[in-house]
Amino acid sequence: QQQVKQSPQSLIVQKGGISIINCAYENTAFDYFPWYQQFPGKGPALLIAIRPDVSEKKEGRFTISFNKSAKQFSLHIMDSQPGDSATYFCAASMGGSQGNLIFGKGTKLSVKP
Amino acid sequence: EPEVTQTPSHQVTQMGQEVILRCVPISNHLYFYWYRQILGQKVEFLVSFYNNEISEKSEIFDDQFSVERPDGSNFTLKIRSTKLEDSAMYFCASTWAANIAGGYYEQYFGPGTRLTVT
């Protein structure tokens, strides 16, 4: 299965709160899991990425948690800010591929001041 | 900071017409990609290109689509006979290396070309 399933579709969080977005996959050949952030009218931009040999990666306020056995990974945004309001896509790439990304359906995050 | 550029930003065309979408990848990148995003939906992989040939393509990338790197800087996507369902945002992306060597490199996306087929 080539799909990456993402939830929720939309998320509203108060400023300072924690935003959590979840993704799941079936294909164990996936071995690279990036998160992309997209603002309206812009292309996706890499936010943070993880390989399945680690269970967590943190960069500033953004953390990826990875559960290899459950085939799930999630993005946590700590101390969410209005400037974080964007659409977030999880993605996966398959080992041996040319790096083409398979994206989830996206989560529209709104952070209320 | 280097960036991927795309032209035009918006293209309106009539059904059945040919369109060419243009991209200038980051100069030292070797792998090039086209993705599309139908309004409100997920980003979908179309094709990857390396060493002047297609590396991989999705089911979406049928005979109506073609890609070309006509010179050392441009990377184009051609749709020969557009259909209404081709209306979407088309993103070009590039990266220095793909994951074949076991490493992963960020794909940089351009701002996209919005294609509207009427």
mmCIF file with all atom_site columns, C-alpha atoms in Angstrom:
data_model
loop_
_atom_site.group_PDB
_atom_site.id
_atom_site.type_symbol
_atom_site.label_atom_id
_atom_site.label_alt_id
_atom_site.label_comp_id
_atom_site.label_asym_id
_atom_site.label_entity_id
_atom_site.label_seq_id
_atom_site.pdbx_PDB_ins_code
_atom_site.Cartn_x
_atom_site.Cartn_y
_atom_site.Cartn_z
_atom_site.occupancy
_atom_site.B_iso_or_equiv
_atom_site.pdbx_formal_charge
_atom_site.auth_seq_id
_atom_site.auth_comp_id
_atom_site.auth_asym_id
_atom_site.auth_atom_id
_atom_site.pdbx_PDB_model_num
ATOM 1   C CA . GLN A 1 1   ? 0.000   0.000  0.000   1.00 0.00 ? 1   GLN A CA 1
ATOM 2   C CA . GLN A 1 2   ? 1.403   3.330  -1.080  1.00 0.00 ? 2   GLN A CA 1
ATOM 3   C CA . GLN A 1 3   ? -0.848  5.477  1.064   1.00 0.00 ? 3   GLN A CA 1
ATOM 4   C CA . VAL A 1 4   ? -0.037  7.639  4.002   1.00 0.00 ? 4   VAL A CA 1
ATOM 5   C CA . LYS A 1 5   ? -3.088  8.375  6.129   1.00 0.00 ? 5   LYS A CA 1
ATOM 6   C CA . GLN A 1 6   ? -3.158  11.670 7.989   1.00 0.00 ? 6   GLN A CA 1
ATOM 7   C CA . SER A 1 7   ? -5.455  13.011 10.688  1.00 0.00 ? 7   SER A CA 1
ATOM 8   C CA . PRO A 1 8   ? -7.076  15.226 11.666  1.00 0.00 ? 8   PRO A CA 1
ATOM 9   C CA . GLN A 1 9   ? -8.113  17.093 8.542   1.00 0.00 ? 9   GLN A CA 1
ATOM 10  C CA . SER A 1 10  ? -8.236  20.352 10.466  1.00 0.00 ? 10  SER A CA 1
ATOM 11  C CA . LEU A 1 11  ? -7.121  21.473 13.879  1.00 0.00 ? 11  LEU A CA 1
ATOM 12  C CA . ILE A 1 12  ? -7.759  24.565 15.958  1.00 0.00 ? 12  ILE A CA 1
ATOM 13  C CA . VAL A 1 13  ? -5.404  25.251 18.847  1.00 0.00 ? 13  VAL A CA 1
ATOM 14  C CA . GLN A 1 14  ? -5.055  28.152 21.237  1.00 0.00 ? 14  GLN A CA 1
ATOM 15  C CA . LYS A 1 15  ? -1.829  30.107 21.263  1.00 0.00 ? 15  LYS A CA 1
ATOM 16  C CA . GLY A 1 16  ? 0.646   28.392 23.542  1.00 0.00 ? 16  GLY A CA 1
ATOM 17  C CA . GLY A 1 17  ? -1.037  25.015 23.196  1.00 0.00 ? 17  GLY A CA 1
ATOM 18  C CA . ILE A 1 18  ? 0.276   21.791 21.717  1.00 0.00 ? 18  ILE A CA 1
ATOM 19  C CA . SER A 1 19  ? -0.708  20.813 18.188  1.00 0.00 ? 19  SER A CA 1
ATOM 20  C CA . ILE A 1 20  ? -0.579  17.111 17.370  1.00 0.00 ? 20  ILE A CA 1
ATOM 21  C CA . ILE A 1 21  ? -0.970  15.664 13.887  1.00 0.00 ? 21  ILE A CA 1
ATOM 22  C CA . ASN A 1 22  ? -0.879  11.944 13.236  1.00 0.00 ? 22  ASN A CA 1
ATOM 23  C CA . CYS A 1 23  ? 0.060   9.817  10.258  1.00 0.00 ? 23  CYS A CA 1
ATOM 24  C CA . ALA A 1 24  ? 0.005   6.106  9.580   1.00 0.00 ? 24  ALA A CA 1
ATOM 25  C CA . TYR A 1 25  ? 1.401   3.952  6.816   1.00 0.00 ? 25  TYR A CA 1
ATOM 26  C CA . GLU A 1 26  ? 1.272   0.339  5.706   1.00 0.00 ? 26  GLU A CA 1
ATOM 27  C CA . ASN A 1 27  ? 4.281   -0.136 3.494   1.00 0.00 ? 27  ASN A CA 1
ATOM 28  C CA . THR A 1 28  ? 7.306   -1.182 5.551   1.00 0.00 ? 28  THR A CA 1
ATOM 29  C CA . ALA A 1 29  ? 9.557   -0.256 2.637   1.00 0.00 ? 29  ALA A CA 1
ATOM 30  C CA . PHE A 1 30  ? 9.111   3.401  3.562   1.00 0.00 ? 30  PHE A CA 1
ATOM 31  C CA . ASP A 1 31  ? 12.253  4.593  5.273   1.00 0.00 ? 31  ASP A CA 1
ATOM 32  C CA . TYR A 1 32  ? 12.105  8.370  5.262   1.00 0.00 ? 32  TYR A CA 1
ATOM 33  C CA . PHE A 1 33  ? 9.333   10.407 6.835   1.00 0.00 ? 33  PHE A CA 1
ATOM 34  C CA . PRO A 1 34  ? 9.359   14.174 6.363   1.00 0.00 ? 34  PRO A CA 1
ATOM 35  C CA . TRP A 1 35  ? 6.831   16.764 7.441   1.00 0.00 ? 35  TRP A CA 1
ATOM 36  C CA . TYR A 1 36  ? 6.144   19.668 5.136   1.00 0.00 ? 36  TYR A CA 1
ATOM 37  C CA . GLN A 1 37  ? 4.572   23.014 5.985   1.00 0.00 ? 37  GLN A CA 1
ATOM 38  C CA . GLN A 1 38  ? 2.614   24.915 3.368   1.00 0.00 ? 38  GLN A CA 1
ATOM 39  C CA . PHE A 1 39  ? 1.351   28.473 3.576   1.00 0.00 ? 39  PHE A CA 1
ATOM 40  C CA . PRO A 1 40  ? -1.366  29.676 1.193   1.00 0.00 ? 40  PRO A CA 1
ATOM 41  C CA . GLY A 1 41  ? 0.003   30.401 -2.248  1.00 0.00 ? 41  GLY A CA 1
ATOM 42  C CA . LYS A 1 42  ? 3.368   28.814 -1.491  1.00 0.00 ? 42  LYS A CA 1
ATOM 43  C CA . GLY A 1 43  ? 4.987   25.481 -2.180  1.00 0.00 ? 43  GLY A CA 1
ATOM 44  C CA . PRO A 1 44  ? 5.519   22.952 0.588   1.00 0.00 ? 44  PRO A CA 1
ATOM 45  C CA . ALA A 1 45  ? 8.646   23.517 2.664   1.00 0.00 ? 45  ALA A CA 1
ATOM 46  C CA . LEU A 1 46  ? 10.440  20.866 4.685   1.00 0.00 ? 46  LEU A CA 1
ATOM 47  C CA . LEU A 1 47  ? 9.866   21.299 8.396   1.00 0.00 ? 47  LEU A CA 1
ATOM 48  C CA . ILE A 1 48  ? 11.468  18.252 9.964   1.00 0.00 ? 48  ILE A CA 1
ATOM 49  C CA . ALA A 1 49  ? 12.171  14.656 8.939   1.00 0.00 ? 49  ALA A CA 1
ATOM 50  C CA . ILE A 1 50  ? 12.959  11.338 10.564  1.00 0.00 ? 50  ILE A CA 1
ATOM 51  C CA . ARG A 1 51  ? 14.357  7.932  9.675   1.00 0.00 ? 51  ARG A CA 1
ATOM 52  C CA . PRO A 1 52  ? 12.820  4.792  11.230  1.00 0.00 ? 52  PRO A CA 1
ATOM 53  C CA . ASP A 1 53  ? 15.974  3.985  13.178  1.00 0.00 ? 53  ASP A CA 1
ATOM 54  C CA . VAL A 1 54  ? 15.105  6.667  15.748  1.00 0.00 ? 54  VAL A CA 1
ATOM 55  C CA . SER A 1 55  ? 11.938  7.073  17.776  1.00 0.00 ? 55  SER A CA 1
ATOM 56  C CA . GLU A 1 56  ? 11.983  10.818 18.193  1.00 0.00 ? 56  GLU A CA 1
ATOM 57  C CA . LYS A 1 57  ? 13.511  13.891 16.624  1.00 0.00 ? 57  LYS A CA 1
ATOM 58  C CA . LYS A 1 58  ? 13.226  17.391 17.972  1.00 0.00 ? 58  LYS A CA 1
ATOM 59  C CA . GLU A 1 59  ? 14.001  20.680 16.294  1.00 0.00 ? 59  GLU A CA 1
ATOM 60  C CA . GLY A 1 60  ? 13.031  23.706 18.321  1.00 0.00 ? 60  GLY A CA 1
ATOM 61  C CA . ARG A 1 61  ? 9.298   23.594 18.996  1.00 0.00 ? 61  ARG A CA 1
ATOM 62  C CA . PHE A 1 62  ? 8.731   20.785 16.491  1.00 0.00 ? 62  PHE A CA 1
ATOM 63  C CA . THR A 1 63  ? 9.045   17.113 17.402  1.00 0.00 ? 63  THR A CA 1
ATOM 64  C CA . ILE A 1 64  ? 8.437   13.964 15.380  1.00 0.00 ? 64  ILE A CA 1
ATOM 65  C CA . SER A 1 65  ? 7.518   10.852 17.324  1.00 0.00 ? 65  SER A CA 1
ATOM 66  C CA . PHE A 1 66  ? 7.936   7.613  15.415  1.00 0.00 ? 66  PHE A CA 1
ATOM 67  C CA . ASN A 1 67  ? 6.486   4.219  16.315  1.00 0.00 ? 67  ASN A CA 1
ATOM 68  C CA . LYS A 1 68  ? 7.908   1.663  13.921  1.00 0.00 ? 68  LYS A CA 1
ATOM 69  C CA . SER A 1 69  ? 5.950   -1.301 15.244  1.00 0.00 ? 69  SER A CA 1
ATOM 70  C CA . ALA A 1 70  ? 2.648   0.558  14.956  1.00 0.00 ? 70  ALA A CA 1
ATOM 71  C CA . LYS A 1 71  ? 3.674   2.127  11.639  1.00 0.00 ? 71  LYS A CA 1
ATOM 72  C CA . GLN A 1 72  ? 2.687   5.530  12.903  1.00 0.00 ? 72  GLN A CA 1
ATOM 73  C CA . PHE A 1 73  ? 4.385   8.872  13.254  1.00 0.00 ? 73  PHE A CA 1
ATOM 74  C CA . SER A 1 74  ? 3.237   12.198 14.555  1.00 0.00 ? 74  SER A CA 1
ATOM 75  C CA . LEU A 1 75  ? 4.181   15.857 14.592  1.00 0.00 ? 75  LEU A CA 1
ATOM 76  C CA . HIS A 1 76  ? 4.003   17.784 17.830  1.00 0.00 ? 76  HIS A CA 1
ATOM 77  C CA . ILE A 1 77  ? 4.168   21.568 17.796  1.00 0.00 ? 77  ILE A CA 1
ATOM 78  C CA . MET A 1 78  ? 4.849   22.906 21.248  1.00 0.00 ? 78  MET A CA 1
ATOM 79  C CA . ASP A 1 79  ? 3.873   26.429 22.300  1.00 0.00 ? 79  ASP A CA 1
ATOM 80  C CA . SER A 1 80  ? 1.876   26.845 19.088  1.00 0.00 ? 80  SER A CA 1
ATOM 81  C CA . GLN A 1 81  ? 1.904   30.353 17.644  1.00 0.00 ? 81  GLN A CA 1
ATOM 82  C CA . PRO A 1 82  ? -0.440  32.132 15.206  1.00 0.00 ? 82  PRO A CA 1
ATOM 83  C CA . GLY A 1 83  ? 2.450   32.111 12.706  1.00 0.00 ? 83  GLY A CA 1
ATOM 84  C CA . ASP A 1 84  ? 2.276   28.316 12.733  1.00 0.00 ? 84  ASP A CA 1
ATOM 85  C CA . SER A 1 85  ? -1.142  28.507 11.078  1.00 0.00 ? 85  SER A CA 1
ATOM 86  C CA . ALA A 1 86  ? -0.626  26.584 7.844   1.00 0.00 ? 86  ALA A CA 1
ATOM 87  C CA . THR A 1 87  ? -1.329  23.248 6.227   1.00 0.00 ? 87  THR A CA 1
ATOM 88  C CA . TYR A 1 88  ? 0.935   20.416 7.351   1.00 0.00 ? 88  TYR A CA 1
ATOM 89  C CA . PHE A 1 89  ? 1.613   17.359 5.253   1.00 0.00 ? 89  PHE A CA 1
ATOM 90  C CA . CYS A 1 90  ? 3.282   14.184 6.363   1.00 0.00 ? 90  CYS A CA 1
ATOM 91  C CA . ALA A 1 91  ? 5.045   12.230 3.665   1.00 0.00 ? 91  ALA A CA 1
ATOM 92  C CA . ALA A 1 92  ? 7.032   9.080  3.116   1.00 0.00 ? 92  ALA A CA 1
ATOM 93  C CA . SER A 1 93  ? 9.649   7.897  0.706   1.00 0.00 ? 93  SER A CA 1
ATOM 94  C CA . MET A 1 94  ? 10.590  4.380  -0.171  1.00 0.00 ? 94  MET A CA 1
ATOM 95  C CA . GLY A 1 95  ? 14.037  2.929  0.100   1.00 0.00 ? 95  GLY A CA 1
ATOM 96  C CA . GLY A 1 96  ? 15.565  2.456  -3.322  1.00 0.00 ? 96  GLY A CA 1
ATOM 97  C CA . SER A 1 97  ? 13.277  4.979  -4.963  1.00 0.00 ? 97  SER A CA 1
ATOM 98  C CA . GLN A 1 98  ? 14.410  8.203  -6.550  1.00 0.00 ? 98  GLN A CA 1
ATOM 99  C CA . GLY A 1 99  ? 13.155  10.021 -3.500  1.00 0.00 ? 99  GLY A CA 1
ATOM 100 C CA . ASN A 1 100 ? 9.653   10.672 -4.746  1.00 0.00 ? 100 ASN A CA 1
ATOM 101 C CA . LEU A 1 101 ? 7.434   11.610 -1.852  1.00 0.00 ? 101 LEU A CA 1
ATOM 102 C CA . ILE A 1 102 ? 4.034   10.162 -1.042  1.00 0.00 ? 102 ILE A CA 1
ATOM 103 C CA . PHE A 1 103 ? 2.026   12.729 0.844   1.00 0.00 ? 103 PHE A CA 1
ATOM 104 C CA . GLY A 1 104 ? -0.791  12.517 3.340   1.00 0.00 ? 104 GLY A CA 1
ATOM 105 C CA . LYS A 1 105 ? -3.930  14.558 2.724   1.00 0.00 ? 105 LYS A CA 1
ATOM 106 C CA . GLY A 1 106 ? -2.820  17.420 4.921   1.00 0.00 ? 106 GLY A CA 1
ATOM 107 C CA . THR A 1 107 ? -3.960  19.049 8.138   1.00 0.00 ? 107 THR A CA 1
ATOM 108 C CA . LYS A 1 108 ? -5.022  22.661 8.209   1.00 0.00 ? 108 LYS A CA 1
ATOM 109 C CA . LEU A 1 109 ? -3.839  24.123 11.501  1.00 0.00 ? 109 LEU A CA 1
ATOM 110 C CA . SER A 1 110 ? -5.275  27.335 12.893  1.00 0.00 ? 110 SER A CA 1
ATOM 111 C CA . VAL A 1 111 ? -3.692  28.782 15.991  1.00 0.00 ? 111 VAL A CA 1
ATOM 112 C CA . LYS A 1 112 ? -5.970  31.271 17.720  1.00 0.00 ? 112 LYS A CA 1
ATOM 113 C CA . PRO A 1 113 ? -4.392  34.225 19.528  1.00 0.00 ? 113 PRO A CA 1
ATOM 114 C CA . GLU B 2 1   ? 19.181  31.468 -0.250  1.00 0.00 ? 1   GLU B CA 1
ATOM 115 C CA . PRO B 2 2   ? 18.788  29.492 -3.485  1.00 0.00 ? 2   PRO B CA 1
ATOM 116 C CA . GLU B 2 3   ? 15.255  28.725 -4.514  1.00 0.00 ? 3   GLU B CA 1
ATOM 117 C CA . VAL B 2 4   ? 13.286  26.893 -7.137  1.00 0.00 ? 4   VAL B CA 1
ATOM 118 C CA . THR B 2 5   ? 11.408  29.215 -9.454  1.00 0.00 ? 5   THR B CA 1
ATOM 119 C CA . GLN B 2 6   ? 8.415   28.440 -11.639 1.00 0.00 ? 6   GLN B CA 1
ATOM 120 C CA . THR B 2 7   ? 6.718   30.268 -14.477 1.00 0.00 ? 7   THR B CA 1
ATOM 121 C CA . PRO B 2 8   ? 4.046   31.234 -15.097 1.00 0.00 ? 8   PRO B CA 1
ATOM 122 C CA . SER B 2 9   ? 2.413   31.584 -11.712 1.00 0.00 ? 9   SER B CA 1
ATOM 123 C CA . HIS B 2 10  ? -1.007  31.103 -13.286 1.00 0.00 ? 10  HIS B CA 1
ATOM 124 C CA . GLN B 2 11  ? -1.872  29.603 -16.646 1.00 0.00 ? 11  GLN B CA 1
ATOM 125 C CA . VAL B 2 12  ? -5.362  29.508 -18.104 1.00 0.00 ? 12  VAL B CA 1
ATOM 126 C CA . THR B 2 13  ? -5.904  27.304 -21.121 1.00 0.00 ? 13  THR B CA 1
ATOM 127 C CA . GLN B 2 14  ? -8.729  25.755 -23.073 1.00 0.00 ? 14  GLN B CA 1
ATOM 128 C CA . MET B 2 15  ? -9.393  22.057 -23.032 1.00 0.00 ? 15  MET B CA 1
ATOM 129 C CA . GLY B 2 16  ? -7.382  20.270 -25.698 1.00 0.00 ? 16  GLY B CA 1
ATOM 130 C CA . GLN B 2 17  ? -4.611  22.852 -25.793 1.00 0.00 ? 17  GLN B CA 1
ATOM 131 C CA . GLU B 2 18  ? -0.976  22.139 -25.045 1.00 0.00 ? 18  GLU B CA 1
ATOM 132 C CA . VAL B 2 19  ? 0.695   23.799 -22.088 1.00 0.00 ? 19  VAL B CA 1
ATOM 133 C CA . ILE B 2 20  ? 4.287   23.968 -20.971 1.00 0.00 ? 20  ILE B CA 1
ATOM 134 C CA . LEU B 2 21  ? 5.092   24.679 -17.362 1.00 0.00 ? 21  LEU B CA 1
ATOM 135 C CA . ARG B 2 22  ? 8.580   25.878 -16.641 1.00 0.00 ? 22  ARG B CA 1
ATOM 136 C CA . CYS B 2 23  ? 10.846  25.440 -13.670 1.00 0.00 ? 23  CYS B CA 1
ATOM 137 C CA . VAL B 2 24  ? 14.349  26.532 -12.827 1.00 0.00 ? 24  VAL B CA 1
ATOM 138 C CA . PRO B 2 25  ? 15.699  24.150 -10.176 1.00 0.00 ? 25  PRO B CA 1
ATOM 139 C CA . ILE B 2 26  ? 18.444  25.085 -7.748  1.00 0.00 ? 26  ILE B CA 1
ATOM 140 C CA . SER B 2 27  ? 21.652  25.211 -9.744  1.00 0.00 ? 27  SER B CA 1
ATOM 141 C CA . ASN B 2 28  ? 23.690  22.363 -8.205  1.00 0.00 ? 28  ASN B CA 1
ATOM 142 C CA . HIS B 2 29  ? 20.774  19.980 -7.835  1.00 0.00 ? 29  HIS B CA 1
ATOM 143 C CA . LEU B 2 30  ? 20.691  16.803 -9.864  1.00 0.00 ? 30  LEU B CA 1
ATOM 144 C CA . TYR B 2 31  ? 17.250  15.310 -9.199  1.00 0.00 ? 31  TYR B CA 1
ATOM 145 C CA . PHE B 2 32  ? 14.109  16.964 -10.380 1.00 0.00 ? 32  PHE B CA 1
ATOM 146 C CA . TYR B 2 33  ? 10.452  16.273 -9.700  1.00 0.00 ? 33  TYR B CA 1
ATOM 147 C CA . TRP B 2 34  ? 6.989   17.370 -10.666 1.00 0.00 ? 34  TRP B CA 1
ATOM 148 C CA . TYR B 2 35  ? 4.083   17.095 -8.268  1.00 0.00 ? 35  TYR B CA 1
ATOM 149 C CA . ARG B 2 36  ? 0.541   18.318 -8.549  1.00 0.00 ? 36  ARG B CA 1
ATOM 150 C CA . GLN B 2 37  ? -2.053  19.384 -6.022  1.00 0.00 ? 37  GLN B CA 1
ATOM 151 C CA . ILE B 2 38  ? -5.696  19.523 -6.983  1.00 0.00 ? 38  ILE B CA 1
ATOM 152 C CA . LEU B 2 39  ? -7.433  22.248 -4.999  1.00 0.00 ? 39  LEU B CA 1
ATOM 153 C CA . GLY B 2 40  ? -7.977  21.152 -1.417  1.00 0.00 ? 40  GLY B CA 1
ATOM 154 C CA . GLN B 2 41  ? -6.356  17.771 -1.918  1.00 0.00 ? 41  GLN B CA 1
ATOM 155 C CA . LYS B 2 42  ? -2.996  16.223 -1.191  1.00 0.00 ? 42  LYS B CA 1
ATOM 156 C CA . VAL B 2 43  ? 0.182   16.722 -3.124  1.00 0.00 ? 43  VAL B CA 1
ATOM 157 C CA . GLU B 2 44  ? 0.675   13.901 -5.647  1.00 0.00 ? 44  GLU B CA 1
ATOM 158 C CA . PHE B 2 45  ? 3.910   12.718 -7.225  1.00 0.00 ? 45  PHE B CA 1
ATOM 159 C CA . LEU B 2 46  ? 4.001   12.832 -11.017 1.00 0.00 ? 46  LEU B CA 1
ATOM 160 C CA . VAL B 2 47  ? 7.547   12.156 -12.187 1.00 0.00 ? 47  VAL B CA 1
ATOM 161 C CA . SER B 2 48  ? 11.195  12.188 -11.190 1.00 0.00 ? 48  SER B CA 1
ATOM 162 C CA . PHE B 2 49  ? 14.035  13.013 -13.555 1.00 0.00 ? 49  PHE B CA 1
ATOM 163 C CA . TYR B 2 50  ? 17.748  12.359 -13.283 1.00 0.00 ? 50  TYR B CA 1
ATOM 164 C CA . ASN B 2 51  ? 20.612  12.325 -15.739 1.00 0.00 ? 51  ASN B CA 1
ATOM 165 C CA . ASN B 2 52  ? 18.356  13.536 -18.534 1.00 0.00 ? 52  ASN B CA 1
ATOM 166 C CA . GLU B 2 53  ? 15.854  10.772 -18.285 1.00 0.00 ? 53  GLU B CA 1
ATOM 167 C CA . ILE B 2 54  ? 12.743  9.856  -16.355 1.00 0.00 ? 54  ILE B CA 1
ATOM 168 C CA . SER B 2 55  ? 13.576  7.840  -13.254 1.00 0.00 ? 55  SER B CA 1
ATOM 169 C CA . GLU B 2 56  ? 10.111  7.102  -11.970 1.00 0.00 ? 56  GLU B CA 1
ATOM 170 C CA . LYS B 2 57  ? 6.598   8.121  -12.840 1.00 0.00 ? 57  LYS B CA 1
ATOM 171 C CA . SER B 2 58  ? 3.199   7.688  -11.285 1.00 0.00 ? 58  SER B CA 1
ATOM 172 C CA . GLU B 2 59  ? 0.015   6.395  -12.847 1.00 0.00 ? 59  GLU B CA 1
ATOM 173 C CA . ILE B 2 60  ? -1.076  10.001 -13.319 1.00 0.00 ? 60  ILE B CA 1
ATOM 174 C CA . PHE B 2 61  ? 1.847   10.647 -15.660 1.00 0.00 ? 61  PHE B CA 1
ATOM 175 C CA . ASP B 2 62  ? 0.369   9.148  -18.820 1.00 0.00 ? 62  ASP B CA 1
ATOM 176 C CA . ASP B 2 63  ? 1.233   9.708  -22.476 1.00 0.00 ? 63  ASP B CA 1
ATOM 177 C CA . GLN B 2 64  ? -0.229  13.210 -22.354 1.00 0.00 ? 64  GLN B CA 1
ATOM 178 C CA . PHE B 2 65  ? 2.603   14.309 -20.094 1.00 0.00 ? 65  PHE B CA 1
ATOM 179 C CA . SER B 2 66  ? 6.256   14.741 -20.900 1.00 0.00 ? 66  SER B CA 1
ATOM 180 C CA . VAL B 2 67  ? 9.247   16.329 -19.203 1.00 0.00 ? 67  VAL B CA 1
ATOM 181 C CA . GLU B 2 68  ? 12.375  17.821 -20.594 1.00 0.00 ? 68  GLU B CA 1
ATOM 182 C CA . ARG B 2 69  ? 15.518  19.546 -19.472 1.00 0.00 ? 69  ARG B CA 1
ATOM 183 C CA . PRO B 2 70  ? 16.175  21.567 -22.625 1.00 0.00 ? 70  PRO B CA 1
ATOM 184 C CA . ASP B 2 71  ? 19.255  23.316 -21.287 1.00 0.00 ? 71  ASP B CA 1
ATOM 185 C CA . GLY B 2 72  ? 21.359  23.394 -18.153 1.00 0.00 ? 72  GLY B CA 1
ATOM 186 C CA . SER B 2 73  ? 18.876  25.350 -16.110 1.00 0.00 ? 73  SER B CA 1
ATOM 187 C CA . ASN B 2 74  ? 15.269  24.762 -17.135 1.00 0.00 ? 74  ASN B CA 1
ATOM 188 C CA . PHE B 2 75  ? 13.058  21.788 -16.400 1.00 0.00 ? 75  PHE B CA 1
ATOM 189 C CA . THR B 2 76  ? 9.702   21.678 -18.169 1.00 0.00 ? 76  THR B CA 1
ATOM 190 C CA . LEU B 2 77  ? 6.454   19.776 -17.892 1.00 0.00 ? 77  LEU B CA 1
ATOM 191 C CA . LYS B 2 78  ? 4.350   19.557 -21.038 1.00 0.00 ? 78  LYS B CA 1
ATOM 192 C CA . ILE B 2 79  ? 0.740   18.510 -21.169 1.00 0.00 ? 79  ILE B CA 1
ATOM 193 C CA . ARG B 2 80  ? -0.129  17.788 -24.779 1.00 0.00 ? 80  ARG B CA 1
ATOM 194 C CA . SER B 2 81  ? -3.914  17.977 -24.749 1.00 0.00 ? 81  SER B CA 1
ATOM 195 C CA . THR B 2 82  ? -5.242  19.387 -21.521 1.00 0.00 ? 82  THR B CA 1
ATOM 196 C CA . LYS B 2 83  ? -8.357  18.085 -19.835 1.00 0.00 ? 83  LYS B CA 1
ATOM 197 C CA . LEU B 2 84  ? -10.577 19.726 -17.264 1.00 0.00 ? 84  LEU B CA 1
ATOM 198 C CA . GLU B 2 85  ? -9.221  17.354 -14.628 1.00 0.00 ? 85  GLU B CA 1
ATOM 199 C CA . ASP B 2 86  ? -5.684  18.628 -15.232 1.00 0.00 ? 86  ASP B CA 1
ATOM 200 C CA . SER B 2 87  ? -6.654  21.812 -13.404 1.00 0.00 ? 87  SER B CA 1
ATOM 201 C CA . ALA B 2 88  ? -4.372  21.887 -10.381 1.00 0.00 ? 88  ALA B CA 1
ATOM 202 C CA . MET B 2 89  ? -1.353  23.514 -8.829  1.00 0.00 ? 89  MET B CA 1
ATOM 203 C CA . TYR B 2 90  ? 1.814   22.033 -10.295 1.00 0.00 ? 90  TYR B CA 1
ATOM 204 C CA . PHE B 2 91  ? 4.944   22.070 -8.164  1.00 0.00 ? 91  PHE B CA 1
ATOM 205 C CA . CYS B 2 92  ? 8.466   21.540 -9.329  1.00 0.00 ? 92  CYS B CA 1
ATOM 206 C CA . ALA B 2 93  ? 11.006  20.290 -6.789  1.00 0.00 ? 93  ALA B CA 1
ATOM 207 C CA . SER B 2 94  ? 14.701  19.582 -6.843  1.00 0.00 ? 94  SER B CA 1
ATOM 208 C CA . THR B 2 95  ? 17.309  18.028 -4.635  1.00 0.00 ? 95  THR B CA 1
ATOM 209 C CA . TRP B 2 96  ? 21.014  17.406 -4.697  1.00 0.00 ? 96  TRP B CA 1
ATOM 210 C CA . ALA B 2 97  ? 20.683  13.672 -4.294  1.00 0.00 ? 97  ALA B CA 1
ATOM 211 C CA . ALA B 2 98  ? 17.943  11.117 -3.902  1.00 0.00 ? 98  ALA B CA 1
ATOM 212 C CA . ASN B 2 99  ? 17.907  8.357  -1.312  1.00 0.00 ? 99  ASN B CA 1
ATOM 213 C CA . ILE B 2 100 ? 19.605  5.662  -3.326  1.00 0.00 ? 100 ILE B CA 1
ATOM 214 C CA . ALA B 2 101 ? 22.851  6.030  -1.429  1.00 0.00 ? 101 ALA B CA 1
ATOM 215 C CA . GLY B 2 102 ? 21.009  5.671  1.854   1.00 0.00 ? 102 GLY B CA 1
ATOM 216 C CA . GLY B 2 103 ? 21.011  9.323  2.635   1.00 0.00 ? 103 GLY B CA 1
ATOM 217 C CA . TYR B 2 104 ? 18.125  11.686 2.318   1.00 0.00 ? 104 TYR B CA 1
ATOM 218 C CA . TYR B 2 105 ? 18.243  15.190 1.074   1.00 0.00 ? 105 TYR B CA 1
ATOM 219 C CA . GLU B 2 106 ? 15.604  17.862 1.323   1.00 0.00 ? 106 GLU B CA 1
ATOM 220 C CA . GLN B 2 107 ? 13.459  18.396 -1.719  1.00 0.00 ? 107 GLN B CA 1
ATOM 221 C CA . TYR B 2 108 ? 13.028  22.087 -2.351  1.00 0.00 ? 108 TYR B CA 1
ATOM 222 C CA . PHE B 2 109 ? 9.685   23.035 -3.824  1.00 0.00 ? 109 PHE B CA 1
ATOM 223 C CA . GLY B 2 110 ? 8.928   25.943 -6.086  1.00 0.00 ? 110 GLY B CA 1
ATOM 224 C CA . PRO B 2 111 ? 5.935   28.227 -5.513  1.00 0.00 ? 111 PRO B CA 1
ATOM 225 C CA . GLY B 2 112 ? 3.874   26.365 -8.085  1.00 0.00 ? 112 GLY B CA 1
ATOM 226 C CA . THR B 2 113 ? 1.980   27.112 -11.276 1.00 0.00 ? 113 THR B CA 1
ATOM 227 C CA . ARG B 2 114 ? -1.778  27.183 -11.015 1.00 0.00 ? 114 ARG B CA 1
ATOM 228 C CA . LEU B 2 115 ? -3.182  25.602 -14.161 1.00 0.00 ? 115 LEU B CA 1
ATOM 229 C CA . THR B 2 116 ? -6.802  26.276 -14.973 1.00 0.00 ? 116 THR B CA 1
ATOM 230 C CA . VAL B 2 117 ? -8.334  24.351 -17.858 1.00 0.00 ? 117 VAL B CA 1
ATOM 231 C CA . THR B 2 118 ? -11.634 25.740 -19.143 1.00 0.00 ? 118 THR B CA 1
#
